[in-house]
Every structure is written in C-alpha cells, then in structure tokens.
C-alpha cells in the first residue's frame, strides 16, 4: 500500500507525455465550468501510477496479457490517494485506488515474464499538442480512425520509472494512446473516461491503434469504442459530458427588469464571476444597481461580467476576494461615500457528493469555512461601514437531504442558523435567507442533463422580495 497526491505540474507532465491536453485535466479556470468544477486527474495517469508502484516490487521485466480498469469516481488535484493491492496470485493482480474512503480506480491485470519484443517500436516523441476535437452528437456515433503510438522515453522515465524499464514500450504507448483518444478525439472535448478492457497477443506490434465507435447511447451519453492493433484488441467506454451552459447576457435580462427597481443599491456580489452570482449581478445592474463582483481565481471571468454590464449601460466593478483568507481587498478600500449597502453571498467551493456512507470531516470543514465563518467574517467587517442588507442563499437540499451530500447540507444548515442569530441579535441588519431549488447555471453541469430550473425567474422573485422593507417582506 502506498499514498500519493497528483499536483497540477504532474498533470501537465502527463498531458505532454500522453497528448491528452483536455482542459478538464490541466486548465483550472476552464475546469471550473465543467462537470466537477475543478480539474480531475487523468484516469490513465492514476492507473499507470498504480501499475508503476506494483512494478517497483517486481524485480523483473513483464508484459501484460490482459488489463481491465474502471474509473468510478474522480480524483482531484492534491487529493491524497491510497493505492493497495487487494488480491494477487502468481500471474494476476487486483489493485484499488481510493480517496476520502471512496474507490476511485479498480485495476485487474494478468501478466507474464517479458520475452524479447518483436515488431515496431513506438514513435520516440510525445504527440504534438493540439486542441481537443468537439464532434457533434451525430458525428460521435460514426467516429473511427487510427492513432499513432508515441512514447518519449525520457518523459516516461520521469513519471513512471519502473514501467519505462520493465514494461514493453508498445504496451505503455497503447495505454497512453487511450487517454488521448478519449480526451482529444472521441468523444473529445466534453468527455469522461469510464472503463477499459484490453487483451494482447503474441503477434508483432505496430506503431498504430485503430478505433471505431460500435455503440452509442445518446440518452446516457455513453460511448463504447472498439480498439484494434496488430497485437492488442479490446474496448473502452466514455461519457459525453454536457457542454458548459451559456449564461444569459445583460441585454437579454433587461427585458425582465424595470431599469430603476434596484437603483438604491450599491451591491457586493461575492462569487459574482459565474453561476448564480453572475446572473444576480447582471439582474441587479439591469435594474439600476451599482455592482461589484468578486472573484477568487477567475479574474478574466469577472472582467467579462463587468464588461457585459458596462457595455449595456450599467455600472460595475470587480475585486479579488478569497473568503478563506484576508478580506482587506474588499473592506479596506471602501469609504462611507461608496459603502456597500447590500451583500449577496454566493461564495462556494466545488460541490460534489461523497460515497454516502462516511461523514467527511475535511469536506465539512471546508464547506463551513465558506458558508458559515466566511459569511460571518464578511458581515462583521462590512456592517460598520454602511452594510445593512445581506442575501444568503441556502438550498432545498436542507429539506430533501440527498444521499452523499451530508457535509454540504450540514454546513448550509449551520449558515442558516447564523442568519437567524443575526436577525435576532442585530436589529440593524436585514438578513434574507431563502432556500433555492436546484437551478441551471454554468456551475450545475450534470452528467445526465438534469441541471435544474431556469434561474432567472427564481432569482428575480427573490431579489424583488429582498428589495422590500423587511417588515413588509416578513408580513407577506
């Protein structure tokens, strides 16, 4: 058994070796708008890491006769991953990788002593970097082609030193080619590797791997790709992910909003560079509010929101704000003449379900840093500088209690309790804490397309209620 974590530098090195530069693996900013809200480790990267660890215990060269792998859960950057051999005989090995108590990879392979290789060696360089293809749904069903097999020996040695010296280079090149196939060709840009099955023969190897889609279920987005080379055959499966949802622009939203209905607000939208915060910022600006949208890492995204607002006649600015760190970038630059009057709090870490069996204290702690202590610190810092109104969106999950979201729901419920405390003991503060349904935004991509309701009418109803005097709102 051993443990390791995969950093962004590891991912970038593996992308260069394999040719799989899909942004879900190597671009933290673009990955924010994809299924998991953050980069995930290449499945084949984790598989080869596990295989390399096993090879370190085997003092002889070996060849694979067959390999079966499943990738049921994602591995995130810097997440501690445990790798353990769960079963082993003289020629068969089962390995499982897990993170936070959930199985992320299962691997079974049959091996033999490695005789001298025959056939062509892989191309001794890494694949040229290119943009991932984005085939349409109609095109995916007929995808077929051939991939050259590449293996840069020096790069492979740096990442997988035991495999590079003990596994036949054509076998390592085939495994690397499968991730390039999924992430760059078919399904391509919007893809998620699911599982792999390969069988090798004694025929001479070649420098290419053929592929052809032989089954596609558009309802589930599940693609099965047959693989065939001179000495290898098998298949892999991958999911076609939904493309990031397009957020509505200010020009569209003006049709829903009276141009002066929010004109008395100098609004701070924490987490306003995307998702519900972005839509809120645009609705408020369309209604005459002055808005400041904050970002933690997406400064370019925040700049695009500000540009959309100002181009359409609104008033907006952006500011950096890390709710887990120093808040002085928000609090120290405000004078009484430009004080924030309204706070809209959409700060959130990536939200993902767990295995539903064990409560994750680290996940709960992170959620609480955002939904409880971060909100409390920001309100305390701004309330003496003109802030009088705070909008704290909670979730209907607090009632529905979906499986695998215990930590998220517990933290949100604690945030609601703090809002009730503020309402009772801080009469100068107006706190509005609605439970929102699941809403469809660029932050709620779903594998099965169930991304939620249209956010505009739901948000607008609550923004208008929040704009009412507190007594009138509560009486209603």
PDB file of C-alpha atoms in Angstrom, residues 50-328:
ATOM      1  CA  UNK A  50      -0.604   2.311  -9.581  1.00  0.00           C
ATOM      2  CA  UNK A  51       0.953  -0.082 -12.093  1.00  0.00           C
ATOM      3  CA  UNK A  52       4.327   1.617 -11.665  1.00  0.00           C
ATOM      4  CA  UNK A  53       4.085   1.180  -7.898  1.00  0.00           C
ATOM      5  CA  UNK A  54       3.420  -2.525  -8.318  1.00  0.00           C
ATOM      6  CA  UNK A  55       6.277  -2.852 -10.831  1.00  0.00           C
ATOM      7  CA  UNK A  56       8.641  -1.404  -8.214  1.00  0.00           C
ATOM      8  CA  UNK A  57       8.040  -4.545  -6.152  1.00  0.00           C
ATOM      9  CA  UNK A  58       8.637  -6.873  -9.112  1.00  0.00           C
ATOM     10  CA  UNK A  59      12.338  -7.176  -9.958  1.00  0.00           C
ATOM     11  CA  UNK A  60      11.845  -8.469 -13.494  1.00  0.00           C
ATOM     12  CA  UNK A  61      10.564  -7.281 -16.832  1.00  0.00           C
ATOM     13  CA  UNK A  62       6.974  -8.231 -17.511  1.00  0.00           C
ATOM     14  CA  UNK A  63       4.337  -8.000 -20.217  1.00  0.00           C
ATOM     15  CA  UNK A  64       0.582  -7.626 -19.881  1.00  0.00           C
ATOM     16  CA  UNK A  65      -1.667 -10.345 -21.241  1.00  0.00           C
ATOM     17  CA  UNK A  66      -4.872  -8.525 -20.283  1.00  0.00           C
ATOM     18  CA  UNK A  67      -5.949  -5.440 -18.363  1.00  0.00           C
ATOM     19  CA  UNK A  68      -9.342  -4.273 -17.105  1.00  0.00           C
ATOM     20  CA  UNK A  69      -9.842  -0.914 -15.407  1.00  0.00           C
ATOM     21  CA  UNK A  70     -12.783   1.076 -14.058  1.00  0.00           C
ATOM     22  CA  UNK A  71     -12.846   4.754 -13.054  1.00  0.00           C
ATOM     23  CA  UNK A  72     -15.980   5.087 -10.874  1.00  0.00           C
ATOM     24  CA  UNK A  73     -15.017   8.309  -9.039  1.00  0.00           C
ATOM     25  CA  UNK A  74     -12.829  11.264  -9.963  1.00  0.00           C
ATOM     26  CA  UNK A  75      -9.510  12.052  -8.307  1.00  0.00           C
ATOM     27  CA  UNK A  76      -8.955  15.765  -7.731  1.00  0.00           C
ATOM     28  CA  UNK A  77      -5.687  17.665  -7.713  1.00  0.00           C
ATOM     29  CA  UNK A  78      -3.717  17.432  -4.457  1.00  0.00           C
ATOM     30  CA  UNK A  79      -6.148  14.854  -3.075  1.00  0.00           C
ATOM     31  CA  UNK A  80      -4.457  12.121  -1.064  1.00  0.00           C
ATOM     32  CA  UNK A  81      -4.921   8.811  -2.894  1.00  0.00           C
ATOM     33  CA  UNK A  82      -4.311   5.389  -1.371  1.00  0.00           C
ATOM     34  CA  UNK A  83      -3.204   2.547  -3.647  1.00  0.00           C
ATOM     35  CA  UNK A  84      -3.476  -1.044  -2.407  1.00  0.00           C
ATOM     36  CA  UNK A  85      -3.081  -4.491  -3.914  1.00  0.00           C
ATOM     37  CA  UNK A  86      -6.331  -6.231  -2.966  1.00  0.00           C
ATOM     38  CA  UNK A  87      -5.583  -9.665  -4.485  1.00  0.00           C
ATOM     39  CA  UNK A  88      -2.531 -11.254  -6.075  1.00  0.00           C
ATOM     40  CA  UNK A  89      -1.602 -14.693  -7.459  1.00  0.00           C
ATOM     41  CA  UNK A  90       1.416 -15.755  -9.472  1.00  0.00           C
ATOM     42  CA  UNK A  91       0.079 -14.033 -12.629  1.00  0.00           C
ATOM     43  CA  UNK A  92      -2.988 -11.969 -11.675  1.00  0.00           C
ATOM     44  CA  UNK A  93      -3.107  -8.719  -9.711  1.00  0.00           C
ATOM     45  CA  UNK A  94      -6.040  -6.643  -8.442  1.00  0.00           C
ATOM     46  CA  UNK A  95      -5.355  -3.046  -7.353  1.00  0.00           C
ATOM     47  CA  UNK A  96      -7.741  -0.448  -5.908  1.00  0.00           C
ATOM     48  CA  UNK A  97      -7.201   3.296  -5.543  1.00  0.00           C
ATOM     49  CA  UNK A  98      -9.303   5.261  -3.076  1.00  0.00           C
ATOM     50  CA  UNK A  99      -9.675   8.833  -1.838  1.00  0.00           C
ATOM     51  CA  UNK A 100     -11.715  10.014   1.148  1.00  0.00           C
ATOM     52  CA  UNK A 101     -12.932   6.465   1.644  1.00  0.00           C
ATOM     53  CA  UNK A 102     -14.367   6.126  -1.890  1.00  0.00           C
ATOM     54  CA  UNK A 103     -12.992   3.810  -4.581  1.00  0.00           C
ATOM     55  CA  UNK A 104     -11.692   5.881  -7.495  1.00  0.00           C
ATOM     56  CA  UNK A 105      -9.971   3.256  -9.674  1.00  0.00           C
ATOM     57  CA  UNK A 106     -10.077  -0.523  -9.862  1.00  0.00           C
ATOM     58  CA  UNK A 107      -7.472  -2.364 -11.901  1.00  0.00           C
ATOM     59  CA  UNK A 108      -7.062  -6.044 -12.752  1.00  0.00           C
ATOM     60  CA  UNK A 109      -4.264  -7.363 -14.953  1.00  0.00           C
ATOM     61  CA  UNK A 110      -2.744 -10.675 -15.953  1.00  0.00           C
ATOM     62  CA  UNK A 111       0.995 -10.649 -16.627  1.00  0.00           C
ATOM     63  CA  UNK A 112       3.845 -12.907 -17.699  1.00  0.00           C
ATOM     64  CA  UNK A 113       7.590 -12.707 -17.940  1.00  0.00           C
ATOM     65  CA  UNK A 114       8.557 -10.493 -20.834  1.00  0.00           C
ATOM     66  CA  UNK A 115      10.200 -12.251 -23.812  1.00  0.00           C
ATOM     67  CA  UNK A 116      12.195 -10.189 -26.338  1.00  0.00           C
ATOM     68  CA  UNK A 117       9.868  -7.828 -28.150  1.00  0.00           C
ATOM     69  CA  UNK A 118       9.058  -8.006 -31.836  1.00  0.00           C
ATOM     70  CA  UNK A 119       7.556  -5.526 -34.225  1.00  0.00           C
ATOM     71  CA  UNK A 120       7.827  -1.771 -34.490  1.00  0.00           C
ATOM     72  CA  UNK A 121       8.756   0.421 -31.534  1.00  0.00           C
ATOM     73  CA  UNK A 122       6.529   3.428 -30.793  1.00  0.00           C
ATOM     74  CA  UNK A 123       7.420   6.818 -32.205  1.00  0.00           C
ATOM     75  CA  UNK A 124      10.102   8.138 -29.846  1.00  0.00           C
ATOM     76  CA  UNK A 125       8.496  11.508 -29.147  1.00  0.00           C
ATOM     77  CA  UNK A 126       5.372  12.865 -27.499  1.00  0.00           C
ATOM     78  CA  UNK A 127       2.316  13.630 -29.642  1.00  0.00           C
ATOM     79  CA  UNK A 128       2.102  17.169 -30.971  1.00  0.00           C
ATOM     80  CA  UNK A 129      -0.038  19.410 -28.792  1.00  0.00           C
ATOM     81  CA  UNK A 130      -3.363  20.405 -30.329  1.00  0.00           C
ATOM     82  CA  UNK A 131      -6.882  21.485 -29.364  1.00  0.00           C
ATOM     83  CA  UNK A 132      -9.349  18.717 -28.459  1.00  0.00           C
ATOM     84  CA  UNK A 133     -11.977  17.919 -31.074  1.00  0.00           C
ATOM     85  CA  UNK A 134     -15.610  18.652 -30.299  1.00  0.00           C
ATOM     86  CA  UNK A 135     -17.650  16.309 -32.525  1.00  0.00           C
ATOM     87  CA  UNK A 136     -21.397  16.719 -32.585  1.00  0.00           C
ATOM     88  CA  UNK A 137     -23.732  14.049 -31.254  1.00  0.00           C
ATOM     89  CA  UNK A 138     -24.478  12.820 -34.770  1.00  0.00           C
ATOM     90  CA  UNK A 139     -20.785  12.546 -35.570  1.00  0.00           C
ATOM     91  CA  UNK A 140     -19.827  10.625 -32.424  1.00  0.00           C
ATOM     92  CA  UNK A 141     -21.819   7.559 -33.456  1.00  0.00           C
ATOM     93  CA  UNK A 142     -19.633   7.135 -36.559  1.00  0.00           C
ATOM     94  CA  UNK A 143     -16.231   8.134 -35.144  1.00  0.00           C
ATOM     95  CA  UNK A 144     -13.407   5.920 -36.334  1.00  0.00           C
ATOM     96  CA  UNK A 145      -9.748   6.310 -37.145  1.00  0.00           C
ATOM     97  CA  UNK A 146      -6.162   5.430 -36.281  1.00  0.00           C
ATOM     98  CA  UNK A 147      -3.811   6.887 -33.704  1.00  0.00           C
ATOM     99  CA  UNK A 148      -0.037   6.754 -33.961  1.00  0.00           C
ATOM    100  CA  UNK A 149       1.622   5.263 -30.894  1.00  0.00           C
ATOM    101  CA  UNK A 150       4.093   7.612 -29.207  1.00  0.00           C
ATOM    102  CA  UNK A 151       6.458   7.140 -26.277  1.00  0.00           C
ATOM    103  CA  UNK A 152       9.015   9.742 -25.240  1.00  0.00           C
ATOM    104  CA  UNK A 153      11.367   7.589 -23.187  1.00  0.00           C
ATOM    105  CA  UNK A 154      12.817  10.402 -21.097  1.00  0.00           C
ATOM    106  CA  UNK A 155       9.406  11.805 -20.151  1.00  0.00           C
ATOM    107  CA  UNK A 156       8.075   8.320 -19.424  1.00  0.00           C
ATOM    108  CA  UNK A 157      11.059   7.587 -17.183  1.00  0.00           C
ATOM    109  CA  UNK A 158      10.418  10.760 -15.165  1.00  0.00           C
ATOM    110  CA  UNK A 159       6.776   9.829 -14.488  1.00  0.00           C
ATOM    111  CA  UNK A 160       6.859   6.023 -14.466  1.00  0.00           C
ATOM    112  CA  UNK A 161      10.465   4.879 -13.962  1.00  0.00           C
ATOM    113  CA  UNK A 162       9.617   1.245 -13.294  1.00  0.00           C
ATOM    114  CA  UNK A 163       7.220   0.841 -16.221  1.00  0.00           C
ATOM    115  CA  UNK A 164       9.573   2.575 -18.605  1.00  0.00           C
ATOM    116  CA  UNK A 165      12.267  -0.050 -17.951  1.00  0.00           C
ATOM    117  CA  UNK A 166      10.152  -3.185 -17.297  1.00  0.00           C
ATOM    118  CA  UNK A 167       7.009  -2.958 -19.460  1.00  0.00           C
ATOM    119  CA  UNK A 168       7.181  -3.337 -23.268  1.00  0.00           C
ATOM    120  CA  UNK A 169       7.200   0.162 -24.745  1.00  0.00           C
ATOM    121  CA  UNK A 170       4.386  -0.634 -27.177  1.00  0.00           C
ATOM    122  CA  UNK A 171       2.104  -1.644 -24.279  1.00  0.00           C
ATOM    123  CA  UNK A 172       2.823   1.574 -22.383  1.00  0.00           C
ATOM    124  CA  UNK A 173       2.228   3.528 -25.601  1.00  0.00           C
ATOM    125  CA  UNK A 174      -1.155   1.831 -26.129  1.00  0.00           C
ATOM    126  CA  UNK A 175      -2.325   2.762 -22.636  1.00  0.00           C
ATOM    127  CA  UNK A 176      -1.218   6.360 -23.190  1.00  0.00           C
ATOM    128  CA  UNK A 177      -2.984   6.443 -26.555  1.00  0.00           C
ATOM    129  CA  UNK A 178      -6.337   5.518 -24.990  1.00  0.00           C
ATOM    130  CA  UNK A 179      -6.454   8.686 -22.892  1.00  0.00           C
ATOM    131  CA  UNK A 180      -5.515  10.787 -25.928  1.00  0.00           C
ATOM    132  CA  UNK A 181      -8.304   9.070 -27.850  1.00  0.00           C
ATOM    133  CA  UNK A 182     -10.943   9.874 -25.227  1.00  0.00           C
ATOM    134  CA  UNK A 183      -9.808  13.364 -24.266  1.00  0.00           C
ATOM    135  CA  UNK A 184      -8.767  14.699 -27.673  1.00  0.00           C
ATOM    136  CA  UNK A 185     -10.594  12.745 -30.376  1.00  0.00           C
ATOM    137  CA  UNK A 186     -13.662  10.720 -29.380  1.00  0.00           C
ATOM    138  CA  UNK A 187     -15.694  11.890 -27.502  1.00  0.00           C
ATOM    139  CA  UNK A 188     -13.079  14.658 -27.327  1.00  0.00           C
ATOM    140  CA  UNK A 189     -13.536  17.998 -25.580  1.00  0.00           C
ATOM    141  CA  UNK A 190     -16.588  17.073 -23.478  1.00  0.00           C
ATOM    142  CA  UNK A 191     -15.641  13.596 -22.303  1.00  0.00           C
ATOM    143  CA  UNK A 192     -15.092  11.456 -19.235  1.00  0.00           C
ATOM    144  CA  UNK A 193     -13.164   8.165 -19.345  1.00  0.00           C
ATOM    145  CA  UNK A 194     -15.230   5.353 -17.760  1.00  0.00           C
ATOM    146  CA  UNK A 195     -13.540   1.964 -18.224  1.00  0.00           C
ATOM    147  CA  UNK A 196     -11.089  -0.019 -20.337  1.00  0.00           C
ATOM    148  CA  UNK A 197     -10.528  -3.645 -21.328  1.00  0.00           C
ATOM    149  CA  UNK A 198      -7.511  -4.818 -23.358  1.00  0.00           C
ATOM    150  CA  UNK A 199      -6.058  -8.176 -24.433  1.00  0.00           C
ATOM    151  CA  UNK A 200      -2.642  -8.681 -26.007  1.00  0.00           C
ATOM    152  CA  UNK A 201      -1.456 -11.448 -28.339  1.00  0.00           C
ATOM    153  CA  UNK A 202       1.974 -12.642 -29.424  1.00  0.00           C
ATOM    154  CA  UNK A 203       1.720 -11.041 -32.851  1.00  0.00           C
ATOM    155  CA  UNK A 204       4.305  -8.352 -33.708  1.00  0.00           C
ATOM    156  CA  UNK A 205       3.375  -4.839 -32.587  1.00  0.00           C
ATOM    157  CA  UNK A 206       2.880  -1.836 -34.854  1.00  0.00           C
ATOM    158  CA  UNK A 207       3.008   1.928 -34.424  1.00  0.00           C
ATOM    159  CA  UNK A 208      -0.753   2.479 -34.583  1.00  0.00           C
ATOM    160  CA  UNK A 209      -4.001   1.755 -32.770  1.00  0.00           C
ATOM    161  CA  UNK A 210      -7.288   1.614 -34.624  1.00  0.00           C
ATOM    162  CA  UNK A 211     -10.574   2.696 -33.045  1.00  0.00           C
ATOM    163  CA  UNK A 212     -14.246   2.716 -34.020  1.00  0.00           C
ATOM    164  CA  UNK A 213     -17.411   3.553 -32.074  1.00  0.00           C
ATOM    165  CA  UNK A 214     -19.544   0.420 -32.009  1.00  0.00           C
ATOM    166  CA  UNK A 215     -22.216   1.553 -29.531  1.00  0.00           C
ATOM    167  CA  UNK A 216     -23.581   4.950 -28.529  1.00  0.00           C
ATOM    168  CA  UNK A 217     -26.486   5.699 -26.191  1.00  0.00           C
ATOM    169  CA  UNK A 218     -27.288   9.418 -26.583  1.00  0.00           C
ATOM    170  CA  UNK A 219     -29.722   9.308 -23.651  1.00  0.00           C
ATOM    171  CA  UNK A 220     -26.929   8.447 -21.225  1.00  0.00           C
ATOM    172  CA  UNK A 221     -24.148   9.947 -23.302  1.00  0.00           C
ATOM    173  CA  UNK A 222     -22.329   6.610 -23.098  1.00  0.00           C
ATOM    174  CA  UNK A 223     -19.907   5.695 -25.900  1.00  0.00           C
ATOM    175  CA  UNK A 224     -18.276   2.303 -26.432  1.00  0.00           C
ATOM    176  CA  UNK A 225     -15.194   2.350 -28.640  1.00  0.00           C
ATOM    177  CA  UNK A 226     -13.673  -0.834 -30.091  1.00  0.00           C
ATOM    178  CA  UNK A 227      -9.854  -0.883 -30.158  1.00  0.00           C
ATOM    179  CA  UNK A 228      -7.678  -2.907 -32.501  1.00  0.00           C
ATOM    180  CA  UNK A 229      -3.958  -3.043 -33.205  1.00  0.00           C
ATOM    181  CA  UNK A 230      -1.569  -5.661 -34.537  1.00  0.00           C
ATOM    182  CA  UNK A 231      -1.146  -7.313 -31.128  1.00  0.00           C
ATOM    183  CA  UNK A 232      -3.894  -5.758 -28.983  1.00  0.00           C
ATOM    184  CA  UNK A 233      -7.692  -5.699 -29.033  1.00  0.00           C
ATOM    185  CA  UNK A 234     -10.370  -4.528 -26.650  1.00  0.00           C
ATOM    186  CA  UNK A 235     -12.676  -1.640 -25.938  1.00  0.00           C
ATOM    187  CA  UNK A 236     -13.154   1.397 -23.767  1.00  0.00           C
ATOM    188  CA  UNK A 237     -16.192   3.325 -22.636  1.00  0.00           C
ATOM    189  CA  UNK A 238     -16.539   7.040 -22.051  1.00  0.00           C
ATOM    190  CA  UNK A 239     -19.283   9.509 -21.283  1.00  0.00           C
ATOM    191  CA  UNK A 240     -20.116  12.524 -23.414  1.00  0.00           C
ATOM    192  CA  UNK A 241     -20.423  15.425 -20.990  1.00  0.00           C
ATOM    193  CA  UNK A 242     -22.798  18.348 -21.470  1.00  0.00           C
ATOM    194  CA  UNK A 243     -21.090  21.488 -22.738  1.00  0.00           C
ATOM    195  CA  UNK A 244     -20.911  24.382 -20.247  1.00  0.00           C
ATOM    196  CA  UNK A 245     -24.239  26.193 -20.079  1.00  0.00           C
ATOM    197  CA  UNK A 246     -24.277  29.654 -21.619  1.00  0.00           C
ATOM    198  CA  UNK A 247     -25.130  32.333 -19.078  1.00  0.00           C
ATOM    199  CA  UNK A 248     -27.678  34.987 -20.183  1.00  0.00           C
ATOM    200  CA  UNK A 249     -26.298  38.421 -21.006  1.00  0.00           C
ATOM    201  CA  UNK A 250     -27.403  41.787 -19.686  1.00  0.00           C
ATOM    202  CA  UNK A 251     -29.112  42.668 -22.973  1.00  0.00           C
ATOM    203  CA  UNK A 252     -31.366  39.618 -22.570  1.00  0.00           C
ATOM    204  CA  UNK A 253     -32.047  40.238 -18.897  1.00  0.00           C
ATOM    205  CA  UNK A 254     -33.141  43.842 -19.408  1.00  0.00           C
ATOM    206  CA  UNK A 255     -36.440  42.515 -20.732  1.00  0.00           C
ATOM    207  CA  UNK A 256     -37.275  41.163 -17.262  1.00  0.00           C
ATOM    208  CA  UNK A 257     -36.241  44.102 -15.087  1.00  0.00           C
ATOM    209  CA  UNK A 258     -37.502  47.628 -14.512  1.00  0.00           C
ATOM    210  CA  UNK A 259     -34.483  49.886 -15.183  1.00  0.00           C
ATOM    211  CA  UNK A 260     -34.703  51.570 -11.767  1.00  0.00           C
ATOM    212  CA  UNK A 261     -36.065  48.888  -9.428  1.00  0.00           C
ATOM    213  CA  UNK A 262     -32.680  48.240  -7.761  1.00  0.00           C
ATOM    214  CA  UNK A 263     -31.287  51.766  -8.184  1.00  0.00           C
ATOM    215  CA  UNK A 264     -30.868  52.329  -4.428  1.00  0.00           C
ATOM    216  CA  UNK A 265     -28.349  49.514  -4.073  1.00  0.00           C
ATOM    217  CA  UNK A 266     -24.557  49.563  -4.001  1.00  0.00           C
ATOM    218  CA  UNK A 267     -24.266  45.810  -4.146  1.00  0.00           C
ATOM    219  CA  UNK A 268     -21.354  43.500  -3.391  1.00  0.00           C
ATOM    220  CA  UNK A 269     -21.814  40.112  -5.072  1.00  0.00           C
ATOM    221  CA  UNK A 270     -19.358  37.635  -3.571  1.00  0.00           C
ATOM    222  CA  UNK A 271     -18.800  34.886  -6.116  1.00  0.00           C
ATOM    223  CA  UNK A 272     -20.215  37.083  -8.870  1.00  0.00           C
ATOM    224  CA  UNK A 273     -17.915  35.997 -11.689  1.00  0.00           C
ATOM    225  CA  UNK A 274     -20.041  32.964 -12.630  1.00  0.00           C
ATOM    226  CA  UNK A 275     -23.040  30.842 -11.682  1.00  0.00           C
ATOM    227  CA  UNK A 276     -25.932  32.328  -9.723  1.00  0.00           C
ATOM    228  CA  UNK A 277     -23.733  35.201  -8.583  1.00  0.00           C
ATOM    229  CA  UNK A 278     -23.085  36.256 -12.176  1.00  0.00           C
ATOM    230  CA  UNK A 279     -26.791  36.193 -13.061  1.00  0.00           C
ATOM    231  CA  UNK A 280     -27.613  38.128  -9.879  1.00  0.00           C
ATOM    232  CA  UNK A 281     -25.041  40.794 -10.722  1.00  0.00           C
ATOM    233  CA  UNK A 282     -26.478  41.237 -14.211  1.00  0.00           C
ATOM    234  CA  UNK A 283     -30.089  41.388 -12.999  1.00  0.00           C
ATOM    235  CA  UNK A 284     -29.232  43.969 -10.358  1.00  0.00           C
ATOM    236  CA  UNK A 285     -27.231  46.079 -12.815  1.00  0.00           C
ATOM    237  CA  UNK A 286     -30.061  45.898 -15.356  1.00  0.00           C
ATOM    238  CA  UNK A 287     -32.271  47.275 -12.567  1.00  0.00           C
ATOM    239  CA  UNK A 288     -30.016  50.244 -11.871  1.00  0.00           C
ATOM    240  CA  UNK A 289     -27.822  48.954  -9.042  1.00  0.00           C
ATOM    241  CA  UNK A 290     -24.115  49.672  -8.789  1.00  0.00           C
ATOM    242  CA  UNK A 291     -22.461  46.249  -8.524  1.00  0.00           C
ATOM    243  CA  UNK A 292     -19.050  44.931  -7.526  1.00  0.00           C
ATOM    244  CA  UNK A 293     -18.445  41.307  -8.448  1.00  0.00           C
ATOM    245  CA  UNK A 294     -15.752  39.400  -6.620  1.00  0.00           C
ATOM    246  CA  UNK A 295     -13.610  36.516  -7.776  1.00  0.00           C
ATOM    247  CA  UNK A 296     -11.081  34.235  -6.114  1.00  0.00           C
ATOM    248  CA  UNK A 297      -9.261  32.928  -9.208  1.00  0.00           C
ATOM    249  CA  UNK A 298     -11.461  33.831 -12.180  1.00  0.00           C
ATOM    250  CA  UNK A 299     -10.342  37.423 -12.752  1.00  0.00           C
ATOM    251  CA  UNK A 300     -10.863  37.088 -16.514  1.00  0.00           C
ATOM    252  CA  UNK A 301     -14.390  35.779 -15.935  1.00  0.00           C
ATOM    253  CA  UNK A 302     -15.150  38.692 -13.603  1.00  0.00           C
ATOM    254  CA  UNK A 303     -13.791  41.127 -16.180  1.00  0.00           C
ATOM    255  CA  UNK A 304     -16.150  39.683 -18.811  1.00  0.00           C
ATOM    256  CA  UNK A 305     -19.136  40.137 -16.480  1.00  0.00           C
ATOM    257  CA  UNK A 306     -18.142  43.751 -15.796  1.00  0.00           C
ATOM    258  CA  UNK A 307     -17.626  44.412 -19.494  1.00  0.00           C
ATOM    259  CA  UNK A 308     -21.078  42.997 -20.347  1.00  0.00           C
ATOM    260  CA  UNK A 309     -22.704  45.206 -17.721  1.00  0.00           C
ATOM    261  CA  UNK A 310     -20.908  48.426 -18.676  1.00  0.00           C
ATOM    262  CA  UNK A 311     -21.362  47.822 -22.400  1.00  0.00           C
ATOM    263  CA  UNK A 312     -25.097  47.750 -21.774  1.00  0.00           C
ATOM    264  CA  UNK A 313     -25.192  50.957 -19.756  1.00  0.00           C
ATOM    265  CA  UNK A 314     -24.732  49.576 -16.245  1.00  0.00           C
ATOM    266  CA  UNK A 315     -22.251  50.406 -13.509  1.00  0.00           C
ATOM    267  CA  UNK A 316     -19.941  47.653 -12.338  1.00  0.00           C
ATOM    268  CA  UNK A 317     -16.501  46.843 -10.990  1.00  0.00           C
ATOM    269  CA  UNK A 318     -14.648  43.714  -9.895  1.00  0.00           C
ATOM    270  CA  UNK A 319     -12.440  42.890  -6.923  1.00  0.00           C
ATOM    271  CA  UNK A 320     -10.441  39.950  -5.647  1.00  0.00           C
ATOM    272  CA  UNK A 321     -11.863  38.194  -2.597  1.00  0.00           C
ATOM    273  CA  UNK A 322     -10.706  34.912  -1.068  1.00  0.00           C
ATOM    274  CA  UNK A 323     -13.278  34.185   1.608  1.00  0.00           C
ATOM    275  CA  UNK A 324     -10.839  31.808   3.348  1.00  0.00           C
ATOM    276  CA  UNK A 325      -8.114  34.435   3.601  1.00  0.00           C
ATOM    277  CA  UNK A 326      -7.646  38.186   4.086  1.00  0.00           C
ATOM    278  CA  UNK A 327     -10.752  40.270   3.342  1.00  0.00           C
ATOM    279  CA  UNK A 328      -8.923  43.593   3.256  1.00  0.00           C
TER     280      UNK A 328
END
